[in-house]
Amino acid sequence: LNWPPYLGANWCTVSHAFAASALAYWRQNKQLRRYAAFCLSPEEWFMQTYGQAAGFAGKFSKHGYLRYVDWSAKGAHPANLREKDYTAILNSKAFFARKITPESDGLLDLLDAQIGYPGQAM
């Protein structure tokens, strides 16, 4: 396609316009779908590369992916979030947090209280 490649996280937030445009392009381009079927991690390059090539680059958030992710585990996966991460999550201004698991009940209770949700944790 002669596009310079861009890489990035596959956990990202996109607008409806971007998603509709990318899906339309994907559906129309059989060669791209075939290429992606045989390459490693297409979800880590297609959206970023398409976004740059299709003119969405200027609309990317200057605040990053708007997700709080703790990579301190130094492995292939982010650390599971717990109560100890509550203050860091709030201070991050992120809209989403990853990776919340069933063991994160205490954190979920704190977050529920923060937003005024009366429900119970998982």
Coordinates of N, CA, C and O in Angstrom, one line a residue:
L1 N 0.8 -1.2 0.0 CA 0.0 0.0 0.0 C 0.9 1.3 0.0 O 0.3 2.3 -0.1
N2 N 2.1 1.1 0.2 CA 3.1 2.2 0.2 C 2.8 3.2 1.3 O 3.0 4.4 1.2
W3 N 2.3 2.7 2.4 CA 2.1 3.5 3.6 C 3.2 3.3 4.6 O 3.6 2.1 4.8
P4 N 3.8 4.3 5.2 CA 4.8 4.1 6.2 C 4.1 3.4 7.4 O 3.0 3.8 7.8
P5 N 4.7 2.4 8.0 CA 4.0 1.7 9.1 C 4.1 2.4 10.4 O 5.0 3.1 10.7
Y6 N 3.0 2.3 11.1 CA 2.9 2.9 12.5 C 2.5 1.7 13.4 O 1.7 0.9 13.0
L7 N 3.0 1.7 14.6 CA 2.7 0.7 15.6 C 2.1 1.4 16.8 O 2.3 2.5 17.1
G8 N 1.3 0.6 17.6 CA 0.8 1.1 18.8 C 0.0 0.1 19.5 O -0.2 -1.0 19.1
A9 N -0.6 0.5 20.6 CA -1.4 -0.4 21.4 C -2.6 -0.8 20.7 O -3.2 0.0 20.0
N10 N -3.1 -2.0 20.9 CA -4.3 -2.5 20.3 C -5.5 -2.1 21.2 O -6.6 -2.3 20.8
W11 N -5.3 -1.6 22.4 CA -6.3 -1.1 23.3 C -6.3 0.4 23.1 O -5.6 1.1 23.7
C12 N -7.2 0.9 22.2 CA -7.3 2.3 22.0 C -8.7 2.7 21.8 O -9.6 1.9 21.6
T13 N -9.0 4.0 21.9 CA -10.3 4.5 21.7 C -10.4 5.3 20.4 O -9.5 6.1 20.1
V14 N -11.4 5.0 19.6 CA -11.5 5.7 18.3 C -12.9 6.3 18.2 O -13.9 5.9 18.9
S15 N -13.0 7.3 17.4 CA -14.3 8.0 17.1 C -15.1 7.1 16.2 O -14.6 6.2 15.5
H16 N -16.4 7.4 16.1 CA -17.3 6.6 15.2 C -16.8 6.9 13.7 O -16.8 5.9 12.9
A17 N -16.5 8.1 13.4 CA -16.0 8.4 12.0 C -14.8 7.6 11.7 O -14.7 7.0 10.6
F18 N -13.8 7.5 12.6 CA -12.6 6.7 12.3 C -13.0 5.2 12.1 O -12.5 4.6 11.2
A19 N -13.8 4.7 13.1 CA -14.1 3.3 13.0 C -14.9 3.0 11.7 O -14.5 2.0 11.0
A20 N -15.8 3.8 11.3 CA -16.6 3.6 10.1 C -15.7 3.6 8.8 O -15.7 2.8 7.9
S21 N -14.8 4.6 8.8 CA -13.8 4.7 7.7 C -12.9 3.5 7.6 O -12.7 3.0 6.5
A22 N -12.3 3.1 8.8 CA -11.4 2.0 8.8 C -12.1 0.7 8.4 O -11.5 -0.1 7.6
L23 N -13.3 0.5 8.9 CA -14.0 -0.7 8.5 C -14.4 -0.8 7.0 O -14.3 -1.8 6.4
A24 N -14.8 0.4 6.5 CA -15.1 0.4 5.1 C -13.8 0.1 4.2 O -13.9 -0.7 3.3
Y25 N -12.7 0.7 4.6 CA -11.5 0.4 3.9 C -11.1 -1.1 4.0 O -10.7 -1.7 3.0
W26 N -11.2 -1.6 5.2 CA -10.9 -3.0 5.4 C -11.7 -3.9 4.6 O -11.2 -4.9 3.9
R27 N -13.0 -3.6 4.5 CA -14.0 -4.5 3.7 C -13.7 -4.4 2.2 O -13.9 -5.3 1.5
Q28 N -13.2 -3.2 1.8 CA -13.0 -3.0 0.3 C -11.6 -3.5 -0.1 O -11.4 -3.6 -1.3
N29 N -10.8 -3.9 0.8 CA -9.4 -4.2 0.4 C -9.1 -5.7 0.7 O -8.5 -6.0 1.8
K30 N -9.3 -6.5 -0.2 CA -9.1 -8.0 0.0 C -7.6 -8.3 0.2 O -7.2 -9.1 1.0
Q31 N -6.8 -7.6 -0.6 CA -5.3 -7.8 -0.5 C -4.8 -7.5 0.9 O -4.0 -8.2 1.5
L32 N -5.4 -6.4 1.6 CA -5.0 -6.1 2.9 C -5.4 -7.2 3.9 O -4.7 -7.6 4.8
R33 N -6.7 -7.6 3.7 CA -7.2 -8.7 4.6 C -6.3 -10.0 4.5 O -6.1 -10.6 5.5
R34 N -6.0 -10.3 3.3 CA -5.1 -11.5 3.1 C -3.8 -11.3 3.8 O -3.3 -12.2 4.4
Y35 N -3.2 -10.2 3.6 CA -1.9 -9.9 4.2 C -2.0 -10.0 5.7 O -1.1 -10.6 6.4
A36 N -3.0 -9.4 6.3 CA -3.2 -9.4 7.7 C -3.4 -10.8 8.3 O -3.0 -11.1 9.4
A37 N -4.0 -11.6 7.5 CA -4.3 -13.0 7.9 C -3.0 -13.8 8.2 O -3.0 -14.8 8.9
F38 N -1.9 -13.4 7.5 CA -0.7 -14.1 7.6 C 0.5 -13.4 8.3 O 1.6 -13.8 8.1
C39 N 0.2 -12.3 9.0 CA 1.3 -11.6 9.6 C 1.0 -11.6 11.1 O -0.1 -11.9 11.6
L40 N 2.0 -11.2 11.9 CA 2.0 -11.2 13.3 C 1.3 -9.9 13.8 O 1.7 -8.9 13.4
S41 N 0.3 -10.0 14.7 CA -0.3 -8.9 15.4 C -0.8 -7.8 14.5 O -0.4 -6.6 14.6
P42 N -1.7 -8.1 13.5 CA -2.2 -7.0 12.7 C -3.0 -6.0 13.4 O -3.0 -4.8 13.0
E43 N -3.5 -6.3 14.6 CA -4.3 -5.3 15.4 C -3.3 -4.3 16.0 O -3.8 -3.3 16.5
E44 N -2.0 -4.5 16.0 CA -1.1 -3.6 16.5 C -0.5 -2.6 15.5 O 0.3 -1.7 15.8
W45 N -0.9 -2.8 14.2 CA -0.4 -1.8 13.2 C -1.5 -1.3 12.3 O -1.4 -0.2 11.8
F46 N -2.6 -2.1 12.0 CA -3.6 -1.6 11.0 C -4.2 -0.3 11.4 O -4.2 0.7 10.7
M47 N -4.8 -0.2 12.6 CA -5.5 1.0 13.0 C -4.6 2.2 13.1 O -5.0 3.3 12.6
Q48 N -3.4 2.0 13.6 CA -2.5 3.2 13.7 C -2.0 3.6 12.3 O -1.9 4.8 12.0
T49 N -1.7 2.6 11.5 CA -1.2 3.0 10.1 C -2.3 3.6 9.3 O -2.1 4.6 8.6
Y50 N -3.5 3.0 9.4 CA -4.6 3.5 8.6 C -5.0 5.0 9.1 O -5.2 5.9 8.3
G51 N -5.0 5.1 10.4 CA -5.3 6.5 11.0 C -4.3 7.5 10.5 O -4.8 8.6 10.1
Q52 N -3.0 7.2 10.4 CA -2.1 8.2 9.8 C -2.3 8.4 8.3 O -2.3 9.6 7.9
A53 N -2.5 7.4 7.6 CA -2.6 7.5 6.1 C -3.9 8.1 5.7 O -4.0 8.8 4.7
A54 N -5.0 7.9 6.5 CA -6.3 8.4 6.1 C -6.6 9.8 6.6 O -7.8 10.3 6.5
G55 N -5.7 10.5 7.2 CA -5.9 11.8 7.6 C -6.5 12.0 9.0 O -6.9 13.1 9.4
F56 N -6.4 11.0 9.8 CA -6.9 11.1 11.2 C -5.8 11.5 12.2 O -6.1 11.7 13.4
A57 N -4.6 11.5 11.8 CA -3.5 11.8 12.7 C -3.7 13.0 13.5 O -3.4 13.0 14.7
G58 N -4.1 14.1 12.9 CA -4.3 15.3 13.7 C -5.4 15.3 14.7 O -5.6 16.2 15.5
K59 N -6.2 14.2 14.6 CA -7.3 14.1 15.6 C -7.0 13.1 16.7 O -7.9 12.8 17.5
F60 N -5.8 12.5 16.7 CA -5.4 11.6 17.8 C -5.3 12.4 19.1 O -4.9 13.6 19.1
S61 N -5.7 11.8 20.2 CA -5.7 12.5 21.5 C -4.3 12.8 21.9 O -3.4 11.9 21.9
K62 N -4.1 14.0 22.4 CA -2.8 14.4 22.9 C -2.6 13.7 24.3 O -1.5 13.8 24.9
H63 N -3.6 13.1 24.8 CA -3.6 12.5 26.1 C -3.3 11.0 26.1 O -3.5 10.3 27.0
G64 N -2.9 10.5 24.9 CA -2.6 9.1 24.8 C -3.8 8.3 24.6 O -4.8 8.7 24.0
Y65 N -3.8 7.1 25.1 CA -4.9 6.1 24.9 C -6.0 6.2 25.9 O -7.0 5.5 25.9
L66 N -5.9 7.2 26.8 CA -6.9 7.4 27.8 C -7.2 6.2 28.7 O -8.3 6.0 29.2
R67 N -6.2 5.4 28.9 CA -6.3 4.2 29.7 C -5.1 4.2 30.7 O -4.0 4.5 30.4
Y68 N -5.5 3.8 31.9 CA -4.5 3.6 32.9 C -4.0 2.1 32.9 O -4.9 1.2 33.0
V69 N -2.8 1.9 32.6 CA -2.2 0.6 32.5 C -0.9 0.5 33.3 O -0.1 1.4 33.1
D70 N -0.8 -0.4 34.1 CA 0.4 -0.6 35.0 C 1.3 -1.7 34.4 O 1.0 -2.9 34.5
W71 N 2.4 -1.3 33.8 CA 3.4 -2.3 33.2 C 4.5 -2.7 34.1 O 5.5 -3.2 33.7
S72 N 4.3 -2.4 35.4 CA 5.4 -2.7 36.4 C 5.8 -4.1 36.5 O 6.8 -4.5 37.0
A73 N 4.9 -5.0 36.1 CA 5.1 -6.5 36.2 C 6.3 -6.9 35.2 O 6.8 -8.0 35.3
K74 N 6.7 -6.0 34.3 CA 7.8 -6.2 33.4 C 7.6 -7.5 32.5 O 8.6 -8.1 32.1
G75 N 6.4 -7.9 32.3 CA 6.2 -9.1 31.4 C 5.4 -8.7 30.2 O 5.4 -7.5 29.8
A76 N 4.9 -9.7 29.6 CA 4.1 -9.5 28.3 C 2.7 -8.9 28.6 O 2.0 -8.5 27.7
H77 N 2.3 -8.9 29.9 CA 0.9 -8.5 30.2 C 1.0 -7.4 31.3 O 1.9 -7.5 32.2
P78 N 0.1 -6.5 31.4 CA 0.1 -5.5 32.4 C -0.3 -6.2 33.8 O -0.8 -7.3 33.8
A79 N 0.1 -5.5 34.8 CA -0.2 -6.0 36.2 C -1.7 -5.9 36.4 O -2.4 -5.0 35.9
N80 N -2.2 -6.8 37.3 CA -3.6 -6.7 37.7 C -3.7 -5.6 38.7 O -2.9 -5.4 39.6
L81 N -4.7 -4.8 38.5 CA -4.9 -3.6 39.4 C -5.6 -4.0 40.7 O -6.5 -4.9 40.7
R82 N -5.2 -3.3 41.7 CA -5.8 -3.6 43.1 C -6.1 -2.3 43.8 O -5.9 -1.2 43.2
E83 N -6.5 -2.4 45.0 CA -6.9 -1.2 45.8 C -5.7 -0.2 45.8 O -5.9 1.0 45.8
K84 N -4.5 -0.7 45.9 CA -3.3 0.2 46.0 C -3.2 1.1 44.8 O -2.5 2.1 44.9
D85 N -3.8 0.7 43.7 CA -3.7 1.5 42.5 C -4.8 2.6 42.4 O -4.7 3.4 41.4
Y86 N -5.7 2.7 43.3 CA -6.8 3.6 43.2 C -6.4 5.0 43.0 O -6.9 5.7 42.1
T87 N -5.5 5.5 43.9 CA -5.1 6.9 43.8 C -4.4 7.2 42.4 O -4.6 8.2 41.8
A88 N -3.5 6.3 42.0 CA -2.9 6.5 40.7 C -3.8 6.5 39.5 O -3.7 7.3 38.6
I89 N -4.9 5.7 39.6 CA -5.9 5.7 38.5 C -6.6 7.0 38.5 O -6.8 7.6 37.4
L90 N -7.0 7.5 39.7 CA -7.7 8.8 39.7 C -6.8 9.9 39.2 O -7.3 10.8 38.5
N91 N -5.6 9.9 39.6 CA -4.6 11.0 39.3 C -4.3 10.9 37.8 O -3.8 11.9 37.2
S92 N -4.5 9.8 37.1 CA -4.1 9.7 35.7 C -5.0 10.4 34.8 O -4.6 10.6 33.6
K93 N -6.2 10.7 35.2 CA -7.2 11.3 34.3 C -7.6 10.4 33.2 O -8.2 10.8 32.2
A94 N -7.3 9.1 33.2 CA -7.7 8.2 32.2 C -9.2 7.9 32.3 O -9.8 8.0 33.4
F95 N -9.8 7.5 31.2 CA -11.2 7.2 31.2 C -11.4 5.7 31.5 O -12.5 5.3 31.9
F96 N -10.4 4.9 31.2 CA -10.5 3.4 31.4 C -9.3 2.9 32.2 O -8.2 3.6 32.2
A97 N -9.4 1.8 32.8 CA -8.3 1.2 33.5 C -8.2 -0.3 33.1 O -9.2 -1.0 32.9
R98 N -7.0 -0.7 32.9 CA -6.8 -2.1 32.5 C -5.6 -2.6 33.3 O -4.6 -2.0 33.4
K99 N -5.8 -3.5 34.1 CA -6.4 -4.8 33.9 C -7.1 -5.1 35.3 O -6.5 -5.3 36.2
I100 N -8.4 -5.1 35.2 CA -9.2 -5.3 36.4 C -9.8 -6.7 36.3 O -10.3 -7.2 35.3
T101 N -9.5 -7.5 37.4 CA -9.9 -8.9 37.5 C -10.8 -9.2 38.6 O -11.1 -8.3 39.4
P102 N -11.3 -10.4 38.8 CA -12.2 -10.7 39.9 C -11.5 -10.4 41.3 O -12.1 -10.2 42.3
E103 N -10.1 -10.5 41.3 CA -9.4 -10.2 42.5 C -9.3 -8.7 42.8 O -8.8 -8.3 43.8
S104 N -9.9 -7.9 41.9 CA -9.9 -6.4 42.1 C -11.1 -5.9 42.8 O -11.4 -4.7 42.7
D105 N -11.8 -6.8 43.6 CA -13.1 -6.4 44.2 C -12.9 -5.1 45.0 O -13.8 -4.2 44.9
G106 N -11.9 -5.0 45.8 CA -11.7 -3.8 46.6 C -11.6 -2.5 45.8 O -12.1 -1.5 46.1
L107 N -10.8 -2.6 44.7 CA -10.7 -1.5 43.8 C -12.0 -1.1 43.1 O -12.4 0.0 43.0
L108 N -12.8 -2.1 42.7 CA -14.1 -1.9 42.1 C -15.0 -1.2 43.1 O -15.7 -0.3 42.7
D109 N -15.0 -1.6 44.4 CA -15.8 -0.9 45.4 C -15.4 0.6 45.5 O -16.3 1.4 45.6
L110 N -14.1 0.8 45.5 CA -13.7 2.2 45.6 C -14.1 3.0 44.4 O -14.5 4.2 44.5
L111 N -13.9 2.5 43.2 CA -14.3 3.2 42.0 C -15.8 3.4 41.9 O -16.3 4.4 41.5
D112 N -16.6 2.4 42.3 CA -18.1 2.5 42.4 C -18.4 3.7 43.3 O -19.3 4.5 43.0
A113 N -17.8 3.7 44.5 CA -18.1 4.8 45.4 C -17.7 6.2 44.8 O -18.4 7.2 45.0
Q114 N -16.6 6.2 44.1 CA -16.2 7.5 43.5 C -17.2 8.0 42.5 O -17.4 9.2 42.4
I115 N -17.8 7.2 41.7 CA -18.8 7.6 40.7 C -20.2 7.6 41.3 O -21.2 7.9 40.5
G116 N -20.4 7.2 42.5 CA -21.7 7.2 43.1 C -22.6 6.0 42.7 O -23.8 6.0 42.7
Y117 N -22.0 4.9 42.2 CA -22.7 3.7 41.8 C -23.0 2.8 43.0 O -22.1 2.4 43.7
P118 N -24.3 2.5 43.3 CA -24.6 1.8 44.5 C -24.4 0.2 44.3 O -24.7 -0.5 45.3
G119 N -24.0 -0.2 43.2 CA -23.9 -1.7 42.9 C -22.8 -2.4 43.7 O -22.1 -1.7 44.5
Q120 N -22.7 -3.6 43.5 CA -21.7 -4.4 44.1 C -20.6 -4.7 43.2 O -20.8 -4.8 41.9
A121 N -19.4 -5.0 43.7 CA -18.3 -5.4 42.8 C -18.5 -6.8 42.2 O -19.4 -7.5 42.7
M122 N -17.7 -7.2 41.3 CA -17.9 -8.4 40.6 C -17.9 -9.6 41.5 O -17.3 -9.7 42.5

